[in-house]
Amino acid sequence: MSRFSQPDPELGHRLSRRGMLGVAAGATAAALLGAAAPATAATASGAKGRGRPVLPPGRLGIQLYSLRDKVSTLGFGPVFAELERYGYDEVEFAGYTQGSAGPITLAQLKRLARSHGLNPIGSHVGYYSSDPGAYTFAQNLTKVLDDAQALGLRHIGTAAGPFRYGSTVDAWKRAAEDFNTYGAAAKARGMKFYQHNHSEEFSFATDNPKVRLYDILLKETDPDLVHLEMDIYWAYVGQFRFSKRPDGTPAPFEPLDYVLRQPDRYPLFHVKDGESDPSNPYGYRMTDVGDGDIDYQRFISAVTRLRGHRMAHHWQAEHDNPAESFAFARRSSAHLHSLREKC
């Protein structure tokens, strides 16, 4: 994988997610519920234009990794109450425990989410580990699926890249076989297995630099068993970093085109924003949704205008390290609810 002299935020994000079953306790309790003024979707939308809302009704979620500081200090209940006030419909988990806020069972967690009008839509779990007891798909597939079923999840996935065996063509074919196995097991229980990308998935095979790794993943996984959650921000970072092959020859791609070619493979999206910064090795600086340069009016509209696809996808707001996580959640919901299709 490419590395830079400065700290690698993408690597840090992957590693922290990979080891995360419980949300780590360690954030200060200074993050109070009243840090941001409450705003429901109806009052905060500030609708831009008169067209149909870009965001389909009932399809706005949030990846709880963005709120891990609040979950670990306040617990799921107060966090869910705030998300309900902000107009969220769904939540995606990144761990099922509460840190210093005390223990909670999966049955309690499911009821708590539903009591605040939140549908638990998916969860991120590790792909593999050298620890045979690790809570990952490779080490404890049955337990992972048991827990997902107990929560009533329709999707269960991983935010780890398919780099288990390396970055060669054959290595990614082997990882694809793993994913097909997990997908078959999930499908047998009425769920969809999915993989969430970062930017490195759009790099090139080390033994064949003409081949983009993401294309191997798409080709070698069964579309009926393995689904994708496109993190739109990281996909555009990938576009910035990997639109040329290692030898400098052009290899342009458009993230949206992947979705439009195979929309059924993308039930979930991460809606994450970034301000363009060509001086940054990633090409963007992560921001709250609505403060960056990614055109979500265009992206979401293009997907939801496909025949039969307006209600077929789920849009999860996320920020890896928000300055104030409740403010991020509130402002992101307000922005996304404000978007209108062009007449």
CSV table of C-alpha atoms in Angstrom, one decimal, residues 40-320:
chain,number,residue,atom,x,y,z
A,40,THR,CA,-35.7,17.9,13.0
A,41,ALA,CA,-35.6,17.2,9.3
A,42,ALA,CA,-38.7,19.2,8.7
A,43,THR,CA,-37.5,22.3,10.4
A,44,ALA,CA,-33.8,22.1,9.4
A,45,SER,CA,-34.2,21.3,5.8
A,46,GLY,CA,-34.1,24.9,4.4
A,47,ALA,CA,-35.2,23.4,1.1
A,48,LYS,CA,-33.1,24.5,-1.8
A,49,GLY,CA,-35.4,24.8,-4.8
A,50,ARG,CA,-38.8,23.4,-5.5
A,51,GLY,CA,-37.9,20.0,-7.0
A,52,ARG,CA,-38.5,16.6,-5.4
A,53,PRO,CA,-36.2,15.9,-2.4
A,54,VAL,CA,-33.1,14.2,-3.6
A,55,LEU,CA,-33.0,12.0,-0.4
A,56,PRO,CA,-35.7,9.3,-0.5
A,57,PRO,CA,-38.0,9.2,2.5
A,58,GLY,CA,-36.9,6.9,5.3
A,59,ARG,CA,-33.4,6.2,3.9
A,60,LEU,CA,-31.1,8.6,5.8
A,61,GLY,CA,-28.9,6.8,8.2
A,62,ILE,CA,-25.7,7.4,10.1
A,63,GLN,CA,-22.6,5.3,10.7
A,64,LEU,CA,-22.3,5.2,14.5
A,65,TYR,CA,-18.5,5.2,14.2
A,66,SER,CA,-18.9,9.0,13.7
A,67,LEU,CA,-20.5,9.2,17.2
A,68,ARG,CA,-18.3,6.8,19.0
A,69,ASP,CA,-17.2,9.5,21.6
A,70,LYS,CA,-20.9,10.0,22.5
A,71,VAL,CA,-21.8,6.3,22.6
A,72,SER,CA,-18.8,5.6,24.9
A,73,THR,CA,-19.7,8.3,27.4
A,74,LEU,CA,-23.4,8.8,27.1
A,75,GLY,CA,-24.6,5.4,25.9
A,76,PHE,CA,-26.8,4.5,22.9
A,77,GLY,CA,-30.0,5.9,24.4
A,78,PRO,CA,-29.1,9.5,24.5
A,79,VAL,CA,-27.4,9.2,21.1
A,80,PHE,CA,-30.4,7.6,19.5
A,81,ALA,CA,-32.6,10.4,21.0
A,82,GLU,CA,-30.5,13.0,19.4
A,83,LEU,CA,-30.5,11.2,16.0
A,84,GLU,CA,-34.3,11.0,16.2
A,85,ARG,CA,-34.5,14.7,16.7
A,86,TYR,CA,-32.2,15.3,13.8
A,87,GLY,CA,-34.4,13.4,11.4
A,88,TYR,CA,-32.4,10.2,11.0
A,89,ASP,CA,-34.2,7.0,9.9
A,90,GLU,CA,-31.5,4.3,10.2
A,91,VAL,CA,-28.3,3.5,12.0
A,92,GLU,CA,-25.3,1.4,11.0
A,93,PHE,CA,-23.3,-0.1,13.8
A,94,ALA,CA,-19.5,-0.2,14.4
A,95,GLY,CA,-19.7,-2.1,17.7
A,96,TYR,CA,-22.4,-3.2,20.1
A,97,THR,CA,-21.1,-2.0,23.4
A,98,GLN,CA,-21.1,1.3,25.2
A,99,GLY,CA,-17.7,1.8,26.9
A,100,SER,CA,-18.1,3.6,30.2
A,101,ALA,CA,-21.8,4.0,29.7
A,102,GLY,CA,-22.4,0.4,30.9
A,103,PRO,CA,-23.4,-3.0,29.5
A,104,ILE,CA,-26.3,-3.5,27.0
A,105,THR,CA,-27.7,-6.7,25.4
A,106,LEU,CA,-28.4,-7.0,21.7
A,107,ALA,CA,-32.1,-7.4,22.5
A,108,GLN,CA,-32.0,-4.2,24.5
A,109,LEU,CA,-30.1,-2.4,21.7
A,110,LYS,CA,-32.5,-3.5,19.1
A,111,ARG,CA,-35.5,-2.3,21.1
A,112,LEU,CA,-33.8,1.0,22.0
A,113,ALA,CA,-33.1,1.8,18.4
A,114,ARG,CA,-36.7,1.0,17.3
A,115,SER,CA,-38.1,3.0,20.2
A,116,HIS,CA,-36.4,6.1,18.7
A,117,GLY,CA,-37.7,5.3,15.2
A,118,LEU,CA,-34.3,4.1,14.0
A,119,ASN,CA,-33.9,1.0,11.8
A,120,PRO,CA,-30.7,-0.9,12.4
A,121,ILE,CA,-29.6,-1.4,8.8
A,122,GLY,CA,-26.1,-2.8,9.0
A,123,SER,CA,-22.9,-3.3,10.9
A,124,HIS,CA,-19.1,-3.3,10.3
A,125,VAL,CA,-17.2,-6.2,11.6
A,126,GLY,CA,-13.5,-7.2,11.0
A,127,TYR,CA,-12.5,-9.4,8.1
A,128,TYR,CA,-9.8,-11.5,9.6
A,129,SER,CA,-7.3,-11.6,12.5
A,130,SER,CA,-4.3,-13.7,13.7
A,131,ASP,CA,-6.2,-14.2,16.9
A,132,PRO,CA,-8.4,-17.3,16.6
A,133,GLY,CA,-10.9,-15.9,19.1
A,134,ALA,CA,-11.3,-12.6,17.3
A,135,TYR,CA,-14.7,-11.2,16.4
A,136,THR,CA,-14.2,-11.4,12.6
A,137,PHE,CA,-15.8,-13.1,9.6
A,138,ALA,CA,-12.8,-15.3,9.1
A,139,GLN,CA,-12.5,-16.4,12.8
A,140,ASN,CA,-16.1,-16.4,14.1
A,141,LEU,CA,-18.5,-16.3,11.2
A,142,THR,CA,-21.3,-18.0,13.0
A,143,LYS,CA,-21.2,-15.6,16.0
A,144,VAL,CA,-21.0,-12.6,13.7
A,145,LEU,CA,-24.1,-13.7,11.9
A,146,ASP,CA,-25.9,-14.8,15.1
A,147,ASP,CA,-25.5,-11.2,16.5
A,148,ALA,CA,-26.6,-9.6,13.2
A,149,GLN,CA,-29.7,-11.7,13.2
A,150,ALA,CA,-30.4,-10.9,16.8
A,151,LEU,CA,-30.4,-7.2,15.9
A,152,GLY,CA,-32.6,-7.7,12.9
A,153,LEU,CA,-30.0,-6.5,10.5
A,154,ARG,CA,-30.6,-6.7,6.7
A,155,HIS,CA,-26.9,-6.2,5.9
A,156,ILE,CA,-23.7,-7.3,7.6
A,157,GLY,CA,-20.3,-6.3,6.3
A,158,THR,CA,-16.7,-5.3,6.8
A,159,ALA,CA,-14.8,-2.0,6.4
A,160,ALA,CA,-11.5,-4.0,5.9
A,161,GLY,CA,-10.0,-4.1,2.4
A,162,PRO,CA,-9.5,-7.4,0.7
A,163,PHE,CA,-5.7,-7.3,1.3
A,164,ARG,CA,-5.6,-10.4,3.5
A,165,TYR,CA,-3.3,-12.3,1.0
A,166,GLY,CA,-1.6,-9.3,-0.5
A,167,SER,CA,-2.1,-7.0,-3.5
A,168,THR,CA,-1.6,-9.4,-6.4
A,169,VAL,CA,-4.3,-10.6,-8.8
A,170,ASP,CA,-4.4,-14.1,-7.3
A,171,ALA,CA,-4.4,-12.6,-3.7
A,172,TRP,CA,-7.6,-10.7,-4.5
A,173,LYS,CA,-9.1,-13.8,-6.1
A,174,ARG,CA,-8.5,-15.6,-2.9
A,175,ALA,CA,-10.1,-12.8,-0.9
A,176,ALA,CA,-13.0,-12.8,-3.2
A,177,GLU,CA,-13.5,-16.5,-2.4
A,178,ASP,CA,-13.6,-15.6,1.2
A,179,PHE,CA,-16.2,-13.0,0.6
A,180,ASN,CA,-18.3,-15.4,-1.5
A,181,THR,CA,-18.3,-17.8,1.5
A,182,TYR,CA,-19.4,-15.1,3.9
A,183,GLY,CA,-22.0,-13.9,1.4
A,184,ALA,CA,-23.5,-17.3,1.0
A,185,ALA,CA,-23.7,-17.8,4.8
A,186,ALA,CA,-25.4,-14.3,5.2
A,187,LYS,CA,-27.8,-15.0,2.4
A,188,ALA,CA,-28.9,-18.3,4.0
A,189,ARG,CA,-30.0,-16.2,6.9
A,190,GLY,CA,-31.8,-13.5,4.9
A,191,MET,CA,-29.0,-10.9,5.0
A,192,LYS,CA,-26.6,-9.3,2.5
A,193,PHE,CA,-22.9,-9.4,3.1
A,194,TYR,CA,-21.1,-6.2,2.0
A,195,GLN,CA,-17.6,-4.6,1.8
A,196,HIS,CA,-17.0,-0.9,2.5
A,197,ASN,CA,-14.1,0.6,0.5
A,198,HIS,CA,-11.4,3.0,1.3
A,199,SER,CA,-9.2,4.5,-1.5
A,200,GLU,CA,-6.6,1.7,-1.7
A,201,GLU,CA,-9.1,-0.6,-3.3
A,202,PHE,CA,-8.8,1.5,-6.4
A,203,SER,CA,-5.0,1.0,-6.7
A,204,PHE,CA,-3.4,-1.5,-9.0
A,205,ALA,CA,-2.3,-5.1,-8.7
A,206,THR,CA,1.4,-5.3,-7.8
A,207,ASP,CA,2.0,-8.1,-10.3
A,208,ASN,CA,-0.1,-6.6,-13.1
A,209,PRO,CA,-0.3,-2.8,-12.9
A,210,LYS,CA,-2.8,-2.6,-15.7
A,211,VAL,CA,-5.4,-4.2,-13.5
A,212,ARG,CA,-7.3,-2.2,-10.9
A,213,LEU,CA,-7.9,-4.2,-7.7
A,214,TYR,CA,-11.5,-3.0,-7.3
A,215,ASP,CA,-12.3,-4.5,-10.7
A,216,ILE,CA,-11.0,-7.8,-9.6
A,217,LEU,CA,-13.2,-7.7,-6.5
A,218,LEU,CA,-16.3,-6.9,-8.7
A,219,LYS,CA,-15.4,-9.6,-11.3
A,220,GLU,CA,-14.5,-12.4,-8.8
A,221,THR,CA,-17.3,-12.1,-6.3
A,222,ASP,CA,-20.8,-13.4,-7.0
A,223,PRO,CA,-23.2,-10.4,-7.4
A,224,ASP,CA,-25.9,-12.4,-5.6
A,225,LEU,CA,-23.7,-13.0,-2.6
A,226,VAL,CA,-21.3,-10.0,-2.2
A,227,HIS,CA,-22.5,-6.4,-2.2
A,228,LEU,CA,-20.7,-3.1,-1.9
A,229,GLU,CA,-21.1,-0.1,0.4
A,230,MET,CA,-19.4,2.7,-1.6
A,231,ASP,CA,-17.8,5.2,0.7
A,232,ILE,CA,-18.2,8.0,-1.8
A,233,TYR,CA,-15.5,10.2,-0.2
A,234,TRP,CA,-12.9,7.5,-0.3
A,235,ALA,CA,-13.9,6.6,-3.8
A,236,TYR,CA,-13.2,10.2,-4.9
A,237,VAL,CA,-9.9,10.1,-3.0
A,238,GLY,CA,-9.2,6.9,-5.0
A,239,GLN,CA,-9.9,8.8,-8.2
A,240,PHE,CA,-7.5,11.5,-7.2
A,241,ARG,CA,-4.7,9.0,-6.2
A,242,PHE,CA,-5.1,6.3,-8.8
A,243,SER,CA,-6.2,7.9,-12.1
A,244,LYS,CA,-2.7,7.0,-13.4
A,245,ARG,CA,-1.0,3.7,-13.4
A,246,PRO,CA,2.3,3.3,-11.6
A,247,ASP,CA,4.1,3.9,-15.0
A,248,GLY,CA,2.2,7.2,-15.4
A,249,THR,CA,-0.2,6.2,-18.1
A,250,PRO,CA,-3.7,7.5,-17.7
A,251,ALA,CA,-6.3,5.3,-16.0
A,252,PRO,CA,-9.3,7.6,-15.3
A,253,PHE,CA,-12.4,6.4,-13.7
A,254,GLU,CA,-15.6,8.0,-12.2
A,255,PRO,CA,-16.9,6.4,-9.0
A,256,LEU,CA,-20.5,7.1,-9.9
A,257,ASP,CA,-20.1,5.0,-13.1
A,258,TYR,CA,-19.4,1.9,-11.0
A,259,VAL,CA,-22.8,2.3,-9.4
A,260,LEU,CA,-24.7,3.2,-12.5
A,261,ARG,CA,-23.3,0.1,-14.3
A,262,GLN,CA,-24.3,-2.3,-11.4
A,263,PRO,CA,-26.8,-0.5,-9.1
A,264,ASP,CA,-28.1,-3.7,-7.5
A,265,ARG,CA,-24.6,-4.3,-6.0
A,266,TYR,CA,-24.7,-1.1,-4.0
A,267,PRO,CA,-27.5,-1.3,-1.4
A,268,LEU,CA,-25.6,1.0,1.0
A,269,PHE,CA,-23.6,4.2,0.7
A,270,HIS,CA,-21.4,6.3,3.0
A,271,VAL,CA,-22.2,10.0,2.5
A,272,LYS,CA,-18.9,11.6,3.6
A,273,ASP,CA,-17.7,15.0,2.3
A,274,GLY,CA,-14.3,16.6,1.6
A,275,GLU,CA,-12.9,19.9,0.5
A,276,SER,CA,-10.7,19.6,-2.5
A,277,ASP,CA,-7.0,20.1,-1.7
A,278,PRO,CA,-4.6,19.0,-4.4
A,279,SER,CA,-1.7,19.7,-2.1
A,280,ASN,CA,-2.9,17.0,0.2
A,281,PRO,CA,-1.7,13.5,-0.9
A,282,TYR,CA,-5.4,12.3,-0.6
A,283,GLY,CA,-6.7,15.2,-2.7
A,284,TYR,CA,-9.3,16.2,-0.1
A,285,ARG,CA,-9.7,17.3,3.5
A,286,MET,CA,-12.6,15.6,5.2
A,287,THR,CA,-15.5,17.9,6.3
A,288,ASP,CA,-19.0,17.7,7.6
A,289,VAL,CA,-21.5,16.8,4.9
A,290,GLY,CA,-22.4,19.9,2.9
A,291,ASP,CA,-19.2,21.8,3.7
A,292,GLY,CA,-17.1,20.0,1.0
A,293,ASP,CA,-16.9,19.8,-2.8
A,294,ILE,CA,-18.6,16.4,-3.5
A,295,ASP,CA,-21.7,17.1,-5.4
A,296,TYR,CA,-24.3,15.0,-3.5
A,297,GLN,CA,-27.2,16.5,-5.4
A,298,ARG,CA,-25.8,15.0,-8.5
A,299,PHE,CA,-24.6,11.7,-7.1
A,300,ILE,CA,-27.7,10.7,-5.1
A,301,SER,CA,-30.1,12.0,-7.9
A,302,ALA,CA,-28.2,9.9,-10.5
A,303,VAL,CA,-28.7,6.8,-8.5
A,304,THR,CA,-32.3,7.3,-7.3
A,305,ARG,CA,-33.5,8.3,-10.8
A,306,LEU,CA,-32.7,4.8,-12.1
A,307,ARG,CA,-35.8,2.9,-12.8
A,308,GLY,CA,-36.9,1.0,-9.7
A,309,HIS,CA,-34.0,2.3,-7.5
A,310,ARG,CA,-35.4,5.3,-5.7
A,311,MET,CA,-36.1,3.3,-2.5
A,312,ALA,CA,-33.5,0.6,-3.2
A,313,HIS,CA,-30.5,2.2,-1.4
A,314,HIS,CA,-29.5,3.5,2.0
A,315,TRP,CA,-27.5,6.6,2.6
A,316,GLN,CA,-25.3,6.7,5.7
A,317,ALA,CA,-23.8,10.0,6.8
A,318,GLU,CA,-20.3,9.7,8.2
A,319,HIS,CA,-17.2,11.6,9.3
A,320,ASP,CA,-14.2,9.7,10.6
